[in-house]
Amino acid sequence: MPEPMYSLQDLQYLMQRLRDPQDGCPWDKEQTFASIVPHTLEESYELADAIARNDMAHIKEELGDVLFQVIFYSQLGTEQQAFSLEDVIHQLTAKLIRRHPHVFPSGELHSRAGQPQQQTEQVKASWEAIKQQERQQKQQHSLLADVPLALPALNRAAKLQKRAAKVGFDWNDISKVIDKLHEELAELEQAQQGGDKAEIESELGDILFCCVNLARHLQVNPESALRSTNRKFERRFAYIEQQLHSRQQAIADSSLELLESLWLEAKQQLG
């Protein structure tokens, strides 16, 4: 006979027990909103990694870990009488209904519009207009006001650029983006010759920002592109290590010429 399935309510109860002042877990009882954030980020990256590998078993597991972060924060909110999990779910549901008027025409959860008539780009435009209204209601008058500072830099750069592009602050020709990249590379070279570390960092940042802009114009997610390149580098480097191991040769003792030769072999064999 299969074991009964645990429910969301069971998970909430478990969280309450972990935080119980008398017989809860010492580590869990010490945690705060701020102390959990690194774990939340780590779990999110682990989920992204499982998705990138299309590992369904681990996707299921990592989704559970991410859900536990929500349960943990909600328990802290309940203890501080700030909000509950029910409040979180209600606010999320209300927001999604509000942002999808083409699906919920009367603003009610069970209202239906039938087959949506809007195209994807129209839906995106409507979504952004509604979000802008929400920002104004929160007195966030800047278009960039709610772009999270904690986002990975590549993702945040893409989001900033996307926001600015929606009001026309954008190149209308990808060739201009490429020209700008060449310009930034030249400025980095000048800074490098000058030896000013702060200036070098600034110019390198401009290049990375420009690369994100180029990715956006090419409709490529820069974070995904770099993750893919990281995996490619790992595969090729592992090939070099394997080849040197078969020769009983340490990588640190190998010449750059040999390493480059093996790198080219890896490219040819692994792509």
Tab-separated table of C-alpha atoms in Angstrom:
chain	number	residue	atom	x	y	z
A	1	MET	CA	0.000	0.000	0.000
A	2	PRO	CA	1.533	3.352	-1.032
A	3	GLU	CA	2.357	5.886	1.649
A	4	PRO	CA	-0.050	8.836	1.896
A	5	MET	CA	1.069	11.947	0.049
A	6	TYR	CA	2.071	14.927	2.170
A	7	SER	CA	0.253	18.200	1.472
A	8	LEU	CA	1.085	21.880	1.513
A	9	GLN	CA	-0.511	22.061	4.948
A	10	ASP	CA	1.828	19.302	6.130
A	11	LEU	CA	4.800	21.320	4.888
A	12	GLN	CA	3.552	24.389	6.731
A	13	TYR	CA	3.193	22.325	9.910
A	14	LEU	CA	6.710	20.956	9.463
A	15	MET	CA	8.032	24.520	9.162
A	16	GLN	CA	6.217	25.546	12.321
A	17	ARG	CA	7.776	22.587	14.146
A	18	LEU	CA	11.246	23.502	12.905
A	19	ARG	CA	10.768	27.005	14.326
A	20	ASP	CA	9.100	25.859	17.569
A	21	PRO	CA	10.768	27.728	20.469
A	22	GLN	CA	10.756	24.651	22.697
A	23	ASP	CA	11.707	21.649	20.571
A	24	GLY	CA	12.437	23.093	17.127
A	25	CYS	CA	15.688	22.845	15.180
A	26	PRO	CA	18.396	25.123	16.654
A	27	TRP	CA	19.617	26.185	13.207
A	28	ASP	CA	16.155	26.951	11.828
A	29	LYS	CA	15.225	28.927	14.948
A	30	GLU	CA	18.244	31.205	14.448
A	31	GLN	CA	17.406	32.179	10.882
A	32	THR	CA	16.136	35.581	9.733
A	33	PHE	CA	14.952	36.955	6.404
A	34	ALA	CA	18.465	38.175	5.643
A	35	SER	CA	20.263	34.988	6.672
A	36	ILE	CA	18.144	32.802	4.379
A	37	VAL	CA	18.767	34.864	1.227
A	38	PRO	CA	22.052	33.117	0.280
A	39	HIS	CA	20.298	29.756	0.523
A	40	THR	CA	17.433	31.028	-1.643
A	41	LEU	CA	19.862	32.151	-4.337
A	42	GLU	CA	21.744	28.858	-4.162
A	43	GLU	CA	18.542	26.815	-4.486
A	44	SER	CA	17.409	28.944	-7.436
A	45	TYR	CA	20.698	28.341	-9.252
A	46	GLU	CA	20.500	24.620	-8.527
A	47	LEU	CA	17.018	24.571	-10.055
A	48	ALA	CA	18.281	26.455	-13.114
A	49	ASP	CA	21.118	23.954	-13.447
A	50	ALA	CA	18.731	20.988	-13.272
A	51	ILE	CA	16.550	22.583	-15.947
A	52	ALA	CA	19.575	23.230	-18.162
A	53	ARG	CA	20.442	19.509	-17.884
A	54	ASN	CA	16.790	18.531	-18.466
A	55	ASP	CA	17.080	16.349	-15.368
A	56	MET	CA	13.444	15.867	-14.422
A	57	ALA	CA	14.145	14.026	-11.177
A	58	HIS	CA	16.345	16.852	-9.936
A	59	ILE	CA	13.972	19.522	-11.268
A	60	LYS	CA	11.274	18.034	-9.040
A	61	GLU	CA	13.663	17.957	-6.083
A	62	GLU	CA	14.969	21.488	-6.611
A	63	LEU	CA	11.447	22.868	-7.039
A	64	GLY	CA	10.727	21.466	-3.604
A	65	ASP	CA	13.789	23.224	-2.203
A	66	VAL	CA	12.675	26.523	-3.761
A	67	LEU	CA	9.148	26.034	-2.405
A	68	PHE	CA	10.614	25.459	1.054
A	69	GLN	CA	12.250	28.887	0.839
A	70	VAL	CA	8.795	30.435	0.297
A	71	ILE	CA	7.396	28.441	3.231
A	72	PHE	CA	10.311	29.556	5.430
A	73	TYR	CA	9.887	33.261	4.613
A	74	SER	CA	6.138	32.991	5.120
A	75	GLN	CA	6.640	31.420	8.546
A	76	LEU	CA	8.924	34.300	9.519
A	77	GLY	CA	6.292	36.744	8.271
A	78	THR	CA	3.619	34.982	10.332
A	79	GLU	CA	5.767	35.076	13.468
A	80	GLN	CA	6.326	38.809	12.992
A	81	GLN	CA	2.617	39.333	12.263
A	82	ALA	CA	3.612	40.915	8.946
A	83	PHE	CA	2.054	38.442	6.484
A	84	SER	CA	1.148	34.770	6.108
A	85	LEU	CA	1.488	32.217	3.311
A	86	GLU	CA	-2.193	32.813	2.573
A	87	ASP	CA	-1.438	36.526	2.147
A	88	VAL	CA	1.398	35.704	-0.251
A	89	ILE	CA	-0.827	33.421	-2.342
A	90	HIS	CA	-3.697	35.918	-2.361
A	91	GLN	CA	-1.516	38.832	-3.442
A	92	LEU	CA	0.158	36.769	-6.164
A	93	THR	CA	-3.154	35.498	-7.532
A	94	ALA	CA	-4.704	38.979	-7.523
A	95	LYS	CA	-1.682	40.414	-9.305
A	96	LEU	CA	-1.710	37.754	-12.009
A	97	ILE	CA	-5.451	38.207	-12.599
A	98	ARG	CA	-4.890	41.973	-12.882
A	99	ARG	CA	-2.033	41.532	-15.348
A	100	HIS	CA	-4.002	39.120	-17.586
A	101	PRO	CA	-7.182	41.020	-18.516
A	102	HIS	CA	-7.214	39.139	-21.836
A	103	VAL	CA	-7.729	35.890	-19.878
A	104	PHE	CA	-9.819	37.215	-16.953
A	105	PRO	CA	-11.903	39.970	-18.605
A	106	SER	CA	-14.003	40.885	-15.565
A	107	GLY	CA	-11.082	40.766	-13.157
A	108	GLU	CA	-12.487	37.663	-11.468
A	109	LEU	CA	-10.618	34.369	-11.204
A	110	HIS	CA	-13.366	32.293	-12.825
A	111	SER	CA	-14.257	34.720	-15.613
A	112	ARG	CA	-13.368	33.617	-19.134
A	113	ALA	CA	-12.756	35.459	-22.369
A	114	GLY	CA	-12.838	32.398	-24.575
A	115	GLN	CA	-10.033	32.148	-27.130
A	116	PRO	CA	-7.582	35.035	-26.475
A	117	GLN	CA	-7.572	37.487	-29.360
A	118	GLN	CA	-4.330	39.237	-28.507
A	119	GLN	CA	-0.996	38.273	-29.988
A	120	THR	CA	2.072	37.674	-27.833
A	121	GLU	CA	3.540	41.134	-28.475
A	122	GLN	CA	0.224	42.778	-27.589
A	123	VAL	CA	0.116	40.795	-24.359
A	124	LYS	CA	3.673	41.882	-23.500
A	125	ALA	CA	2.816	45.528	-24.159
A	126	SER	CA	-0.300	45.285	-22.010
A	127	TRP	CA	1.661	43.556	-19.239
A	128	GLU	CA	4.265	46.323	-19.174
A	129	ALA	CA	1.603	49.058	-19.182
A	130	ILE	CA	-0.109	47.437	-16.198
A	131	LYS	CA	3.228	47.087	-14.385
A	132	GLN	CA	3.913	50.775	-15.026
A	133	GLN	CA	0.561	51.648	-13.448
A	134	GLU	CA	1.499	49.521	-10.447
A	135	ARG	CA	4.846	51.326	-10.140
A	136	GLN	CA	3.068	54.681	-10.163
A	137	GLN	CA	0.674	53.502	-7.459
A	138	LYS	CA	3.716	52.554	-5.382
A	139	GLN	CA	5.186	56.001	-6.164
A	140	GLN	CA	8.003	54.367	-8.103
A	141	HIS	CA	8.085	56.944	-10.863
A	142	SER	CA	11.330	55.793	-12.484
A	143	LEU	CA	10.947	53.123	-15.143
A	144	LEU	CA	13.938	51.350	-13.599
A	145	ALA	CA	12.885	51.719	-9.962
A	146	ASP	CA	11.910	48.106	-9.297
A	147	VAL	CA	14.689	46.302	-11.167
A	148	PRO	CA	16.141	44.219	-8.281
A	149	LEU	CA	19.694	45.050	-7.249
A	150	ALA	CA	20.281	41.423	-6.252
A	151	LEU	CA	19.816	40.075	-9.779
A	152	PRO	CA	22.927	38.592	-11.411
A	153	ALA	CA	24.672	41.435	-13.215
A	154	LEU	CA	24.096	40.047	-16.713
A	155	ASN	CA	20.388	39.534	-16.096
A	156	ARG	CA	20.018	42.940	-14.454
A	157	ALA	CA	21.779	44.656	-17.365
A	158	ALA	CA	19.410	42.950	-19.809
A	159	LYS	CA	16.379	43.977	-17.751
A	160	LEU	CA	17.547	47.598	-17.484
A	161	GLN	CA	18.123	47.771	-21.238
A	162	LYS	CA	14.789	46.128	-22.012
A	163	ARG	CA	12.952	48.641	-19.819
A	164	ALA	CA	14.715	51.583	-21.468
A	165	ALA	CA	14.058	50.169	-24.945
A	166	LYS	CA	10.305	50.110	-24.299
A	167	VAL	CA	10.277	53.924	-24.258
A	168	GLY	CA	12.488	54.254	-27.341
A	169	PHE	CA	15.901	54.533	-25.667
A	170	ASP	CA	17.562	51.959	-27.883
A	171	TRP	CA	19.599	51.488	-31.060
A	172	ASN	CA	17.376	50.827	-34.061
A	173	ASP	CA	20.134	49.000	-35.958
A	174	ILE	CA	22.255	46.146	-34.610
A	175	SER	CA	25.250	47.428	-36.576
A	176	LYS	CA	25.308	50.443	-34.254
A	177	VAL	CA	25.541	48.109	-31.266
A	178	ILE	CA	28.511	46.356	-32.872
A	179	ASP	CA	30.136	49.722	-33.629
A	180	LYS	CA	29.630	50.685	-29.997
A	181	LEU	CA	31.298	47.456	-28.888
A	182	HIS	CA	34.353	48.254	-31.020
A	183	GLU	CA	34.395	51.744	-29.518
A	184	GLU	CA	34.299	50.351	-25.983
A	185	LEU	CA	37.088	47.873	-26.779
A	186	ALA	CA	39.274	50.742	-27.982
A	187	GLU	CA	38.560	52.674	-24.789
A	188	LEU	CA	39.515	49.638	-22.707
A	189	GLU	CA	42.796	49.363	-24.591
A	190	GLN	CA	43.533	53.020	-23.835
A	191	ALA	CA	42.692	52.507	-20.166
A	192	GLN	CA	44.909	49.433	-20.014
A	193	GLN	CA	47.797	51.406	-21.438
A	194	GLY	CA	47.213	54.096	-18.824
A	195	GLY	CA	47.330	51.520	-16.018
A	196	ASP	CA	44.475	53.054	-13.999
A	197	LYS	CA	42.740	50.061	-12.350
A	198	ALA	CA	39.499	51.940	-11.669
A	199	GLU	CA	39.326	53.135	-15.281
A	200	ILE	CA	40.077	49.642	-16.575
A	201	GLU	CA	37.258	48.202	-14.471
A	202	SER	CA	34.888	50.897	-15.676
A	203	GLU	CA	35.686	50.305	-19.337
A	204	LEU	CA	35.455	46.535	-18.958
A	205	GLY	CA	32.030	47.016	-17.379
A	206	ASP	CA	31.000	49.077	-20.412
A	207	ILE	CA	32.076	46.241	-22.697
A	208	LEU	CA	30.082	43.667	-20.739
A	209	PHE	CA	27.054	45.958	-20.743
A	210	CYS	CA	27.427	46.397	-24.502
A	211	CYS	CA	27.699	42.618	-24.979
A	212	VAL	CA	24.420	42.208	-23.105
A	213	ASN	CA	22.905	44.814	-25.411
A	214	LEU	CA	24.171	42.881	-28.423
A	215	ALA	CA	22.675	39.668	-27.029
A	216	ARG	CA	19.338	41.427	-26.565
A	217	HIS	CA	19.321	42.625	-30.160
A	218	LEU	CA	20.166	39.094	-31.287
A	219	GLN	CA	17.310	37.802	-29.080
A	220	VAL	CA	19.745	35.693	-27.070
A	221	ASN	CA	19.592	35.412	-23.283
A	222	PRO	CA	23.100	36.469	-22.168
A	223	GLU	CA	22.991	34.418	-18.968
A	224	SER	CA	21.993	31.285	-20.908
A	225	ALA	CA	24.631	31.962	-23.557
A	226	LEU	CA	27.384	32.313	-20.963
A	227	ARG	CA	26.204	29.218	-19.079
A	228	SER	CA	26.391	27.271	-22.346
A	229	THR	CA	29.889	28.564	-23.012
A	230	ASN	CA	30.936	27.657	-19.479
A	231	ARG	CA	29.766	24.079	-20.042
A	232	LYS	CA	31.581	23.993	-23.388
A	233	PHE	CA	34.789	25.217	-21.739
A	234	GLU	CA	34.465	22.550	-19.040
A	235	ARG	CA	34.063	19.777	-21.642
A	236	ARG	CA	37.065	20.939	-23.635
A	237	PHE	CA	39.241	21.453	-20.571
A	238	ALA	CA	38.301	17.984	-19.301
A	239	TYR	CA	39.448	16.605	-22.672
A	240	ILE	CA	42.840	18.276	-22.222
A	241	GLU	CA	43.136	16.819	-18.715
A	242	GLN	CA	42.258	13.332	-19.970
A	243	GLN	CA	44.791	13.502	-22.791
A	244	LEU	CA	47.555	14.650	-20.476
A	245	HIS	CA	46.609	12.022	-17.896
A	246	SER	CA	46.956	9.296	-20.537
A	247	ARG	CA	50.470	10.628	-21.197
A	248	GLN	CA	51.195	10.749	-17.463
A	249	GLN	CA	51.910	14.438	-17.809
A	250	ALA	CA	50.829	17.152	-15.383
A	251	ILE	CA	48.951	20.066	-16.873
A	252	ALA	CA	51.087	22.545	-14.919
A	253	ASP	CA	54.208	21.117	-16.566
A	254	SER	CA	52.795	21.289	-20.105
A	255	SER	CA	53.780	23.966	-22.572
A	256	LEU	CA	51.250	26.505	-23.775
A	257	GLU	CA	51.799	25.234	-27.311
A	258	LEU	CA	50.783	21.708	-26.293
A	259	LEU	CA	47.757	22.973	-24.390
A	260	GLU	CA	46.621	25.023	-27.388
A	261	SER	CA	47.087	22.002	-29.648
A	262	LEU	CA	44.952	19.845	-27.365
A	263	TRP	CA	42.386	22.631	-27.154
A	264	LEU	CA	42.034	22.607	-30.938
A	265	GLU	CA	41.629	18.828	-30.824
A	266	ALA	CA	38.882	19.231	-28.250
A	267	LYS	CA	37.111	21.779	-30.430
A	268	GLN	CA	37.238	19.445	-33.412
A	269	GLN	CA	36.033	16.387	-31.501
A	270	LEU	CA	33.584	17.938	-29.035
A	271	GLY	CA	32.430	21.039	-30.850
